[in-house]
mmCIF file of C-alpha atoms in Angstrom:
data_model
loop_
_atom_site.group_PDB
_atom_site.id
_atom_site.type_symbol
_atom_site.label_atom_id
_atom_site.label_comp_id
_atom_site.label_asym_id
_atom_site.label_seq_id
_atom_site.Cartn_x
_atom_site.Cartn_y
_atom_site.Cartn_z
ATOM 1 C CA UNK A 210 -46.304 -6.176 -3.053
ATOM 2 C CA UNK A 211 -44.420 -4.980 -6.107
ATOM 3 C CA UNK A 212 -41.965 -3.026 -3.948
ATOM 4 C CA UNK A 213 -41.415 -6.110 -1.799
ATOM 5 C CA UNK A 214 -40.638 -8.178 -4.871
ATOM 6 C CA UNK A 215 -38.212 -5.544 -6.144
ATOM 7 C CA UNK A 216 -36.436 -5.305 -2.779
ATOM 8 C CA UNK A 217 -36.130 -9.090 -2.505
ATOM 9 C CA UNK A 218 -34.892 -9.345 -6.089
ATOM 10 C CA UNK A 219 -32.178 -6.781 -5.386
ATOM 11 C CA UNK A 220 -31.149 -8.856 -2.371
ATOM 12 C CA UNK A 221 -30.932 -11.962 -4.557
ATOM 13 C CA UNK A 222 -28.646 -10.184 -7.014
ATOM 14 C CA UNK A 223 -26.457 -8.833 -4.207
ATOM 15 C CA UNK A 224 -26.324 -12.252 -2.552
ATOM 16 C CA UNK A 225 -25.288 -13.905 -5.790
ATOM 17 C CA UNK A 226 -22.466 -11.391 -6.266
ATOM 18 C CA UNK A 227 -21.266 -11.896 -2.695
ATOM 19 C CA UNK A 228 -21.217 -15.653 -3.283
ATOM 20 C CA UNK A 229 -19.163 -15.186 -6.458
ATOM 21 C CA UNK A 230 -16.598 -13.058 -4.596
ATOM 22 C CA UNK A 231 -16.204 -15.621 -1.800
ATOM 23 C CA UNK A 232 -15.957 -18.462 -4.330
ATOM 24 C CA UNK A 233 -13.215 -16.592 -6.190
ATOM 25 C CA UNK A 234 -11.288 -16.136 -2.934
ATOM 26 C CA UNK A 235 -11.531 -19.847 -2.154
ATOM 27 C CA UNK A 236 -10.483 -20.780 -5.698
ATOM 28 C CA UNK A 237 -7.288 -18.707 -5.300
ATOM 29 C CA UNK A 238 -6.363 -20.090 -1.897
ATOM 30 C CA UNK A 239 -3.185 -21.611 -3.380
ATOM 31 C CA UNK A 240 -2.313 -18.668 -5.664
ATOM 32 C CA UNK A 241 0.942 -17.025 -4.571
ATOM 33 C CA UNK A 242 0.537 -13.362 -3.662
ATOM 34 C CA UNK A 243 -3.232 -13.335 -4.202
ATOM 35 C CA UNK A 244 -5.198 -10.603 -2.433
ATOM 36 C CA UNK A 245 -8.673 -11.567 -1.218
ATOM 37 C CA UNK A 246 -11.634 -9.485 -2.382
ATOM 38 C CA UNK A 247 -14.432 -8.121 -0.239
ATOM 39 C CA UNK A 248 -17.907 -7.146 -1.455
ATOM 40 C CA UNK A 249 -19.171 -3.834 -0.063
ATOM 41 C CA UNK A 250 -22.966 -3.551 -0.125
ATOM 42 C CA UNK A 251 -25.124 -0.470 0.268
ATOM 43 C CA UNK A 252 -28.837 0.130 0.577
ATOM 44 C CA UNK A 253 -30.749 2.182 -1.931
ATOM 45 C CA UNK A 254 -32.114 5.431 -0.428
ATOM 46 C CA UNK A 255 -35.379 4.947 1.437
ATOM 47 C CA UNK A 256 -38.514 6.133 -0.336
ATOM 48 C CA UNK A 257 -40.965 8.426 1.464
ATOM 49 C CA UNK A 258 -44.583 7.530 0.746
ATOM 50 C CA UNK A 259 -47.513 9.940 0.817
ATOM 51 C CA UNK A 260 -51.270 9.901 0.109
ATOM 52 C CA UNK A 261 -52.881 12.463 -2.152
ATOM 53 C CA UNK A 262 -56.269 14.184 -1.540
ATOM 54 C CA UNK A 263 -56.480 12.827 2.003
ATOM 55 C CA UNK A 264 -56.991 15.412 4.770
ATOM 56 C CA UNK A 265 -56.534 12.865 7.556
ATOM 57 C CA UNK A 266 -53.511 12.715 9.877
ATOM 58 C CA UNK A 267 -50.477 10.845 8.663
ATOM 59 C CA UNK A 268 -46.771 10.451 9.184
ATOM 60 C CA UNK A 269 -45.372 13.772 8.112
ATOM 61 C CA UNK A 270 -41.735 14.879 8.120
ATOM 62 C CA UNK A 271 -41.955 15.537 11.889
ATOM 63 C CA UNK A 272 -43.390 12.104 12.767
ATOM 64 C CA UNK A 273 -46.729 10.372 13.383
ATOM 65 C CA UNK A 274 -49.704 12.699 13.498
ATOM 66 C CA UNK A 275 -47.682 15.585 12.128
ATOM 67 C CA UNK A 276 -50.363 16.261 9.593
ATOM 68 C CA UNK A 277 -50.206 16.937 5.900
ATOM 69 C CA UNK A 278 -47.011 17.631 4.081
ATOM 70 C CA UNK A 279 -46.843 21.302 3.036
ATOM 71 C CA UNK A 280 -47.944 21.800 -0.547
ATOM 72 C CA UNK A 281 -45.192 22.657 -3.019
ATOM 73 C CA UNK A 282 -44.490 26.350 -3.478
ATOM 74 C CA UNK A 283 -46.644 27.850 -6.186
ATOM 75 C CA UNK A 284 -49.248 25.084 -6.175
ATOM 76 C CA UNK A 285 -52.617 26.454 -7.292
ATOM 77 C CA UNK A 286 -51.178 29.853 -8.187
ATOM 78 C CA UNK A 287 -50.137 29.208 -11.726
ATOM 79 C CA UNK A 288 -46.490 29.182 -10.697
ATOM 80 C CA UNK A 289 -46.052 25.629 -9.468
ATOM 81 C CA UNK A 290 -47.320 22.261 -10.604
ATOM 82 C CA UNK A 291 -50.992 23.030 -9.907
ATOM 83 C CA UNK A 292 -53.160 24.636 -12.581
ATOM 84 C CA UNK A 293 -54.064 28.312 -12.150
ATOM 85 C CA UNK A 294 -56.819 28.780 -9.615
ATOM 86 C CA UNK A 295 -57.082 25.061 -8.837
ATOM 87 C CA UNK A 296 -56.857 23.636 -5.342
ATOM 88 C CA UNK A 297 -53.545 21.770 -5.130
ATOM 89 C CA UNK A 298 -53.786 18.248 -3.652
ATOM 90 C CA UNK A 299 -52.365 18.053 -0.156
ATOM 91 C CA UNK A 300 -50.216 14.929 0.268
ATOM 92 C CA UNK A 301 -50.280 13.219 3.654
ATOM 93 C CA UNK A 302 -47.220 11.277 4.741
ATOM 94 C CA UNK A 303 -47.540 7.522 5.262
ATOM 95 C CA UNK A 304 -43.958 6.566 6.061
ATOM 96 C CA UNK A 305 -40.830 5.314 4.384
ATOM 97 C CA UNK A 306 -40.137 2.059 2.581
ATOM 98 C CA UNK A 307 -37.020 -0.009 2.071
ATOM 99 C CA UNK A 308 -35.835 0.079 -1.550
ATOM 100 C CA UNK A 309 -33.379 -2.829 -1.586
ATOM 101 C CA UNK A 310 -29.620 -3.287 -1.606
ATOM 102 C CA UNK A 311 -26.829 -3.445 -4.166
ATOM 103 C CA UNK A 312 -23.115 -4.263 -4.314
ATOM 104 C CA UNK A 313 -21.403 -0.883 -4.307
ATOM 105 C CA UNK A 314 -17.871 -2.110 -5.069
ATOM 106 C CA UNK A 315 -15.467 -5.019 -4.802
ATOM 107 C CA UNK A 316 -12.303 -4.046 -2.924
ATOM 108 C CA UNK A 317 -9.145 -6.092 -2.306
ATOM 109 C CA UNK A 318 -7.790 -6.634 1.174
ATOM 110 C CA UNK A 319 -4.115 -5.708 1.404
ATOM 111 C CA UNK A 320 -3.178 -7.445 4.643
ATOM 112 C CA UNK A 321 0.050 -9.463 4.275
ATOM 113 C CA UNK A 322 -0.293 -13.171 3.574
ATOM 114 C CA UNK A 323 1.615 -15.956 5.345
ATOM 115 C CA UNK A 324 5.228 -16.597 4.319
ATOM 116 C CA UNK A 325 5.801 -20.163 3.105
ATOM 117 C CA UNK A 326 9.387 -21.416 3.314
ATOM 118 C CA UNK A 327 10.322 -23.645 0.370
ATOM 119 C CA UNK A 328 14.112 -23.565 0.163
ATOM 120 C CA UNK A 329 13.712 -23.106 -3.587
ATOM 121 C CA UNK A 330 16.547 -20.860 -4.874
ATOM 122 C CA UNK A 331 14.344 -18.619 -7.039
ATOM 123 C CA UNK A 332 11.561 -17.983 -4.532
ATOM 124 C CA UNK A 333 11.323 -14.454 -3.097
ATOM 125 C CA UNK A 334 8.890 -13.128 -0.507
ATOM 126 C CA UNK A 335 8.098 -9.532 0.378
ATOM 127 C CA UNK A 336 7.765 -9.725 4.144
ATOM 128 C CA UNK A 337 4.926 -7.515 5.420
ATOM 129 C CA UNK A 338 5.217 -3.738 4.849
ATOM 130 C CA UNK A 339 8.282 -1.504 4.678
ATOM 131 C CA UNK A 340 10.341 -1.631 7.867
ATOM 132 C CA UNK A 341 9.544 1.678 9.641
ATOM 133 C CA UNK A 342 12.814 1.569 11.604
ATOM 134 C CA UNK A 343 14.766 1.762 8.329
ATOM 135 C CA UNK A 344 12.810 4.724 6.952
ATOM 136 C CA UNK A 345 13.915 8.349 7.266
ATOM 137 C CA UNK A 346 12.274 10.434 9.957
ATOM 138 C CA UNK A 347 10.209 12.340 7.396
ATOM 139 C CA UNK A 348 8.104 9.346 6.275
ATOM 140 C CA UNK A 349 7.535 7.533 9.535
ATOM 141 C CA UNK A 350 5.782 8.325 12.754
ATOM 142 C CA UNK A 351 2.244 8.343 14.154
ATOM 143 C CA UNK A 352 0.808 10.327 11.241
ATOM 144 C CA UNK A 353 2.352 8.209 8.483
ATOM 145 C CA UNK A 354 0.321 5.609 6.562
ATOM 146 C CA UNK A 355 1.393 2.031 5.985
ATOM 147 C CA UNK A 356 3.912 1.741 3.153
ATOM 148 C CA UNK A 357 3.135 -1.405 1.153
ATOM 149 C CA UNK A 358 5.715 -2.764 -1.341
ATOM 150 C CA UNK A 359 4.921 -4.665 -4.545
ATOM 151 C CA UNK A 360 7.127 -6.382 -7.096
ATOM 152 C CA UNK A 361 6.945 -4.705 -10.514
ATOM 153 C CA UNK A 362 6.388 -6.936 -13.539
ATOM 154 C CA UNK A 363 5.811 -6.692 -17.264
ATOM 155 C CA UNK A 364 2.605 -8.675 -17.912
ATOM 156 C CA UNK A 365 2.906 -11.633 -20.248
ATOM 157 C CA UNK A 366 2.202 -10.636 -23.840
ATOM 158 C CA UNK A 367 2.308 -6.902 -23.076
ATOM 159 C CA UNK A 368 4.520 -4.444 -24.983
ATOM 160 C CA UNK A 369 7.736 -3.134 -23.463
ATOM 161 C CA UNK A 370 7.146 -0.404 -20.905
ATOM 162 C CA UNK A 371 3.925 -1.907 -19.547
ATOM 163 C CA UNK A 372 4.119 -2.172 -15.764
ATOM 164 C CA UNK A 373 1.948 -4.115 -13.341
ATOM 165 C CA UNK A 374 2.368 -4.975 -9.674
ATOM 166 C CA UNK A 375 2.229 -8.232 -7.734
ATOM 167 C CA UNK A 376 3.244 -9.922 -4.497
ATOM 168 C CA UNK A 377 3.941 -13.180 -6.339
ATOM 169 C CA UNK A 378 7.583 -14.087 -5.784
ATOM 170 C CA UNK A 379 7.661 -17.631 -7.204
ATOM 171 C CA UNK A 380 10.173 -17.004 -9.969
ATOM 172 C CA UNK A 381 11.066 -19.169 -12.945
ATOM 173 C CA UNK A 382 12.969 -18.795 -16.221
ATOM 174 C CA UNK A 383 10.518 -18.461 -19.100
ATOM 175 C CA UNK A 384 11.141 -20.052 -22.534
ATOM 176 C CA UNK A 385 12.773 -16.840 -23.798
ATOM 177 C CA UNK A 386 15.245 -16.731 -20.928
ATOM 178 C CA UNK A 387 13.614 -14.007 -18.813
ATOM 179 C CA UNK A 388 13.064 -14.157 -15.076
ATOM 180 C CA UNK A 389 9.290 -14.433 -14.625
ATOM 181 C CA UNK A 390 6.657 -15.057 -11.963
ATOM 182 C CA UNK A 391 4.531 -18.199 -11.722
ATOM 183 C CA UNK A 392 1.881 -16.390 -13.807
ATOM 184 C CA UNK A 393 4.371 -15.787 -16.640
ATOM 185 C CA UNK A 394 4.876 -12.061 -15.981
ATOM 186 C CA UNK A 395 8.465 -10.883 -16.384
ATOM 187 C CA UNK A 396 10.027 -9.525 -13.220
ATOM 188 C CA UNK A 397 11.398 -5.997 -13.519
ATOM 189 C CA UNK A 398 14.788 -5.284 -11.953
ATOM 190 C CA UNK A 399 17.135 -2.331 -11.552
ATOM 191 C CA UNK A 400 20.898 -2.478 -12.047
ATOM 192 C CA UNK A 401 23.004 -2.343 -8.905
ATOM 193 C CA UNK A 402 26.016 -0.048 -8.955
ATOM 194 C CA UNK A 403 29.430 -0.843 -7.452
ATOM 195 C CA UNK A 404 28.422 0.801 -4.176
ATOM 196 C CA UNK A 405 25.227 -1.274 -3.943
ATOM 197 C CA UNK A 406 22.951 1.624 -4.895
ATOM 198 C CA UNK A 407 20.341 0.908 -7.619
ATOM 199 C CA UNK A 408 20.794 2.840 -10.842
ATOM 200 C CA UNK A 409 18.827 3.175 -14.064
ATOM 201 C CA UNK A 410 15.225 2.413 -14.898
ATOM 202 C CA UNK A 411 13.454 -0.893 -14.176
ATOM 203 C CA UNK A 412 13.683 -3.471 -16.969
ATOM 204 C CA UNK A 413 13.098 -7.201 -17.531
ATOM 205 C CA UNK A 414 16.057 -9.472 -16.774
ATOM 206 C CA UNK A 415 17.289 -12.041 -19.287
ATOM 207 C CA UNK A 416 19.804 -14.739 -18.358
ATOM 208 C CA UNK A 417 20.955 -14.948 -21.984
ATOM 209 C CA UNK A 418 23.732 -12.756 -23.331
ATOM 210 C CA UNK A 419 24.239 -13.746 -26.929
ATOM 211 C CA UNK A 420 25.062 -17.438 -26.971
ATOM 212 C CA UNK A 421 25.953 -17.497 -23.268
ATOM 213 C CA UNK A 422 23.453 -18.470 -20.585
ATOM 214 C CA UNK A 423 24.283 -17.097 -17.148
ATOM 215 C CA UNK A 424 23.536 -18.806 -13.849
ATOM 216 C CA UNK A 425 21.031 -17.085 -11.550
ATOM 217 C CA UNK A 426 21.804 -16.749 -7.863
ATOM 218 C CA UNK A 427 19.573 -15.072 -5.313
ATOM 219 C CA UNK A 428 21.382 -13.675 -2.287
ATOM 220 C CA UNK A 429 20.224 -12.416 1.092
ATOM 221 C CA UNK A 430 18.093 -9.307 0.864
ATOM 222 C CA UNK A 431 16.809 -10.245 -2.586
ATOM 223 C CA UNK A 432 19.883 -9.329 -4.630
ATOM 224 C CA UNK A 433 19.867 -11.225 -7.936
ATOM 225 C CA UNK A 434 23.260 -12.058 -9.368
ATOM 226 C CA UNK A 435 23.991 -13.399 -12.858
ATOM 227 C CA UNK A 436 27.218 -15.394 -12.996
ATOM 228 C CA UNK A 437 29.050 -16.327 -16.185
ATOM 229 C CA UNK A 438 29.712 -20.104 -15.994
ATOM 230 C CA UNK A 439 32.824 -19.671 -18.166
ATOM 231 C CA UNK A 440 34.228 -16.970 -15.858
ATOM 232 C CA UNK A 441 32.730 -17.329 -12.351
ATOM 233 C CA UNK A 442 34.644 -14.278 -11.133
ATOM 234 C CA UNK A 443 32.524 -12.098 -13.427
ATOM 235 C CA UNK A 444 28.962 -11.370 -12.338
ATOM 236 C CA UNK A 445 26.211 -8.774 -12.709
ATOM 237 C CA UNK A 446 24.084 -7.678 -9.755
ATOM 238 C CA UNK A 447 20.452 -6.546 -9.831
ATOM 239 C CA UNK A 448 17.696 -5.716 -7.410
ATOM 240 C CA UNK A 449 13.999 -6.516 -7.900
ATOM 241 C CA UNK A 450 12.119 -3.339 -8.810
ATOM 242 C CA UNK A 451 9.845 -2.646 -5.844
ATOM 243 C CA UNK A 452 7.057 -0.060 -6.057
ATOM 244 C CA UNK A 453 5.773 1.584 -2.880
ATOM 245 C CA UNK A 454 2.113 2.362 -2.187
ATOM 246 C CA UNK A 455 0.447 4.101 0.753
ATOM 247 C CA UNK A 456 -2.455 2.634 2.684
ATOM 248 C CA UNK A 457 -4.511 5.714 3.550
ATOM 249 C CA UNK A 458 -7.731 3.913 4.446
ATOM 250 C CA UNK A 459 -7.296 4.498 8.187
ATOM 251 C CA UNK A 460 -7.422 7.983 9.725
ATOM 252 C CA UNK A 461 -3.934 9.441 9.995
ATOM 253 C CA UNK A 462 -2.248 12.738 10.704
ATOM 254 C CA UNK A 463 -0.385 14.824 8.174
ATOM 255 C CA UNK A 464 0.567 12.688 5.179
ATOM 256 C CA UNK A 465 4.365 12.922 4.872
ATOM 257 C CA UNK A 466 4.397 11.794 1.226
ATOM 258 C CA UNK A 467 1.147 12.727 -0.550
ATOM 259 C CA UNK A 468 2.706 12.025 -3.956
ATOM 260 C CA UNK A 469 3.000 8.294 -3.200
ATOM 261 C CA UNK A 470 0.102 6.488 -4.939
ATOM 262 C CA UNK A 471 -2.611 5.074 -2.689
ATOM 263 C CA UNK A 472 -2.920 1.312 -2.582
ATOM 264 C CA UNK A 473 -6.674 1.723 -3.084
ATOM 265 C CA UNK A 474 -5.885 3.010 -6.585
ATOM 266 C CA UNK A 475 -4.660 -0.426 -7.649
ATOM 267 C CA UNK A 476 -7.048 -2.285 -9.947
ATOM 268 C CA UNK A 477 -6.972 -6.061 -10.242
ATOM 269 C CA UNK A 478 -5.749 -7.346 -13.583
ATOM 270 C CA UNK A 479 -5.851 -11.105 -13.245
ATOM 271 C CA UNK A 480 -5.583 -13.346 -10.221
ATOM 272 C CA UNK A 481 -2.632 -11.796 -8.384
ATOM 273 C CA UNK A 482 -1.662 -8.812 -10.523
ATOM 274 C CA UNK A 483 -2.633 -5.144 -10.261
ATOM 275 C CA UNK A 484 -2.477 -2.134 -12.552
ATOM 276 C CA UNK A 485 -2.340 1.592 -11.858
ATOM 277 C CA UNK A 486 -2.637 4.570 -14.157
ATOM 278 C CA UNK A 487 -0.102 6.927 -12.552
ATOM 279 C CA UNK A 488 3.665 6.815 -12.135
ATOM 280 C CA UNK A 489 4.988 4.600 -9.319
ATOM 281 C CA UNK A 490 7.462 5.452 -6.570
ATOM 282 C CA UNK A 491 10.431 3.057 -6.588
ATOM 283 C CA UNK A 492 12.143 1.863 -3.433
ATOM 284 C CA UNK A 493 15.879 2.495 -3.671
ATOM 285 C CA UNK A 494 15.488 5.043 -6.461
ATOM 286 C CA UNK A 495 13.536 7.415 -4.194
ATOM 287 C CA UNK A 496 15.597 8.594 -1.240
ATOM 288 C CA UNK A 497 12.601 8.491 1.101
ATOM 289 C CA UNK A 498 12.320 4.708 0.704
ATOM 290 C CA UNK A 499 15.760 3.052 0.883
ATOM 291 C CA UNK A 500 16.259 -0.572 -0.084
ATOM 292 C CA UNK A 501 17.041 -1.360 3.528
ATOM 293 C CA UNK A 502 13.375 -0.830 4.370
ATOM 294 C CA UNK A 503 12.286 -3.535 1.894
ATOM 295 C CA UNK A 504 12.336 -6.893 3.632
ATOM 296 C CA UNK A 505 12.815 -9.685 1.086
ATOM 297 C CA UNK A 506 13.240 -13.297 2.166
ATOM 298 C CA UNK A 507 14.786 -15.782 -0.242
ATOM 299 C CA UNK A 508 13.760 -19.420 -0.429
ATOM 300 C CA UNK A 509 10.174 -18.501 0.455
ATOM 301 C CA UNK A 510 7.079 -16.950 -1.092
ATOM 302 C CA UNK A 511 4.036 -15.093 0.164
ATOM 303 C CA UNK A 512 0.861 -17.148 0.001
ATOM 304 C CA UNK A 513 -2.638 -15.779 -0.581
ATOM 305 C CA UNK A 514 -4.011 -13.686 2.266
ATOM 306 C CA UNK A 515 -7.239 -15.723 2.205
ATOM 307 C CA UNK A 516 -8.309 -16.848 5.677
ATOM 308 C CA UNK A 517 -9.986 -20.209 5.076
ATOM 309 C CA UNK A 518 -12.133 -20.057 8.221
ATOM 310 C CA UNK A 519 -13.273 -16.528 7.410
ATOM 311 C CA UNK A 520 -13.968 -17.405 3.777
ATOM 312 C CA UNK A 521 -16.070 -20.437 4.736
ATOM 313 C CA UNK A 522 -18.027 -18.337 7.237
ATOM 314 C CA UNK A 523 -18.617 -15.674 4.577
ATOM 315 C CA UNK A 524 -19.752 -18.367 2.134
ATOM 316 C CA UNK A 525 -22.342 -19.712 4.596
ATOM 317 C CA UNK A 526 -23.521 -16.186 5.447
ATOM 318 C CA UNK A 527 -23.887 -15.330 1.745
ATOM 319 C CA UNK A 528 -25.880 -18.524 1.171
ATOM 320 C CA UNK A 529 -28.213 -17.781 4.093
ATOM 321 C CA UNK A 530 -28.617 -14.201 2.883
ATOM 322 C CA UNK A 531 -29.552 -15.439 -0.587
ATOM 323 C CA UNK A 532 -31.966 -18.002 0.880
ATOM 324 C CA UNK A 533 -33.683 -15.403 3.087
ATOM 325 C CA UNK A 534 -34.276 -13.095 0.125
ATOM 326 C CA UNK A 535 -35.538 -16.027 -1.919
ATOM 327 C CA UNK A 536 -38.141 -16.849 0.740
ATOM 328 C CA UNK A 537 -39.154 -13.197 1.027
ATOM 329 C CA UNK A 538 -39.628 -13.059 -2.736
ATOM 330 C CA UNK A 539 -41.787 -16.200 -2.705
ATOM 331 C CA UNK A 540 -43.877 -14.811 0.171
ATOM 332 C CA UNK A 541 -44.461 -11.512 -1.641
ATOM 333 C CA UNK A 542 -45.315 -13.359 -4.832
ATOM 334 C CA UNK A 543 -47.780 -15.609 -2.989
ATOM 335 C CA UNK A 544 -49.491 -12.621 -1.358
ATOM 336 C CA UNK A 545 -49.747 -10.848 -4.702
ATOM 337 C CA UNK A 546 -51.208 -13.998 -6.250
ATOM 338 C CA UNK A 547 -53.920 -14.185 -3.571
ATOM 339 C CA UNK A 548 -54.645 -10.478 -3.996
ATOM 340 C CA UNK A 549 -55.236 -10.922 -7.723
ATOM 341 C CA UNK A 550 -57.012 -14.290 -7.781
ATOM 342 C CA UNK A 551 -58.994 -14.290 -4.512
ATOM 343 C CA UNK A 552 -59.553 -10.763 -3.242
ATOM 344 C CA UNK A 553 -60.463 -9.626 -6.722
ATOM 345 C CA UNK A 554 -63.405 -12.104 -6.783
ATOM 346 C CA UNK A 555 -65.149 -10.493 -3.836
#
């Protein structure tokens, strides 16, 4: 009875965690660039039960009627667990028992979300993965993983040099004049040279230069141009800093770029923002991933990749799972109560 209560209790805890994950996905249905989470559950290892001091047939390692389990080496000889000269108890197998379940990990799903057209000048959307037709031969092909791009941002309130990653492209101008996402994180950009090739390290972009405030224009392909209102012929061009990650969760052939960080190494840091400990690989700054492979659509943003129908189905399944474990717990508790209060009177 006690084992049944423990197994049911573990199911209740796992069911509650699954419900929390689904509820969080539904709460972020309208969050731009949000990546839905998925709860991965695992069962505890089964326990093998045995009787002691029982010479009768049981369920041994080879199956029913296999007889007693062999005594441990050294038993009854003074070497093993048995006392010297004593007859070691011979355990007889009964069977195995279920030990419950637990939530092993919470993993994000990195499938692209739907693109929502808004016509808003500062909205940018990363469309799907990198375009394989625009990649060099060395990083594409049947054995190559998916290459997933992310915007790079400096999280709000973080010191300079802190980098996080997001798919949120709903840009605004924050109170200090920096280009920022809807969550307040400053978008990182790279300077664009005269030949259109990115140069320099990623940095936040301010529209203020001294007392002057430049106009922001977003062009096709995601180019960001700052134009001086006093001298429209003068402008500065930038490109959003895009980090590339590899999706190696599916079996693949020889990895053509093992140094590219795996997308599974990203850790959620807020609703639609991720962090990673290692150094990123930048599209445009790394010759293997040219800017032409990054598909950016202006006047649109990527919505959350939460499937409402799937999330509602998961919510109902999690509720039923929780309810089933609750009933099993009550049944085990009722049986234990009868065992103590009724059988014990006989």
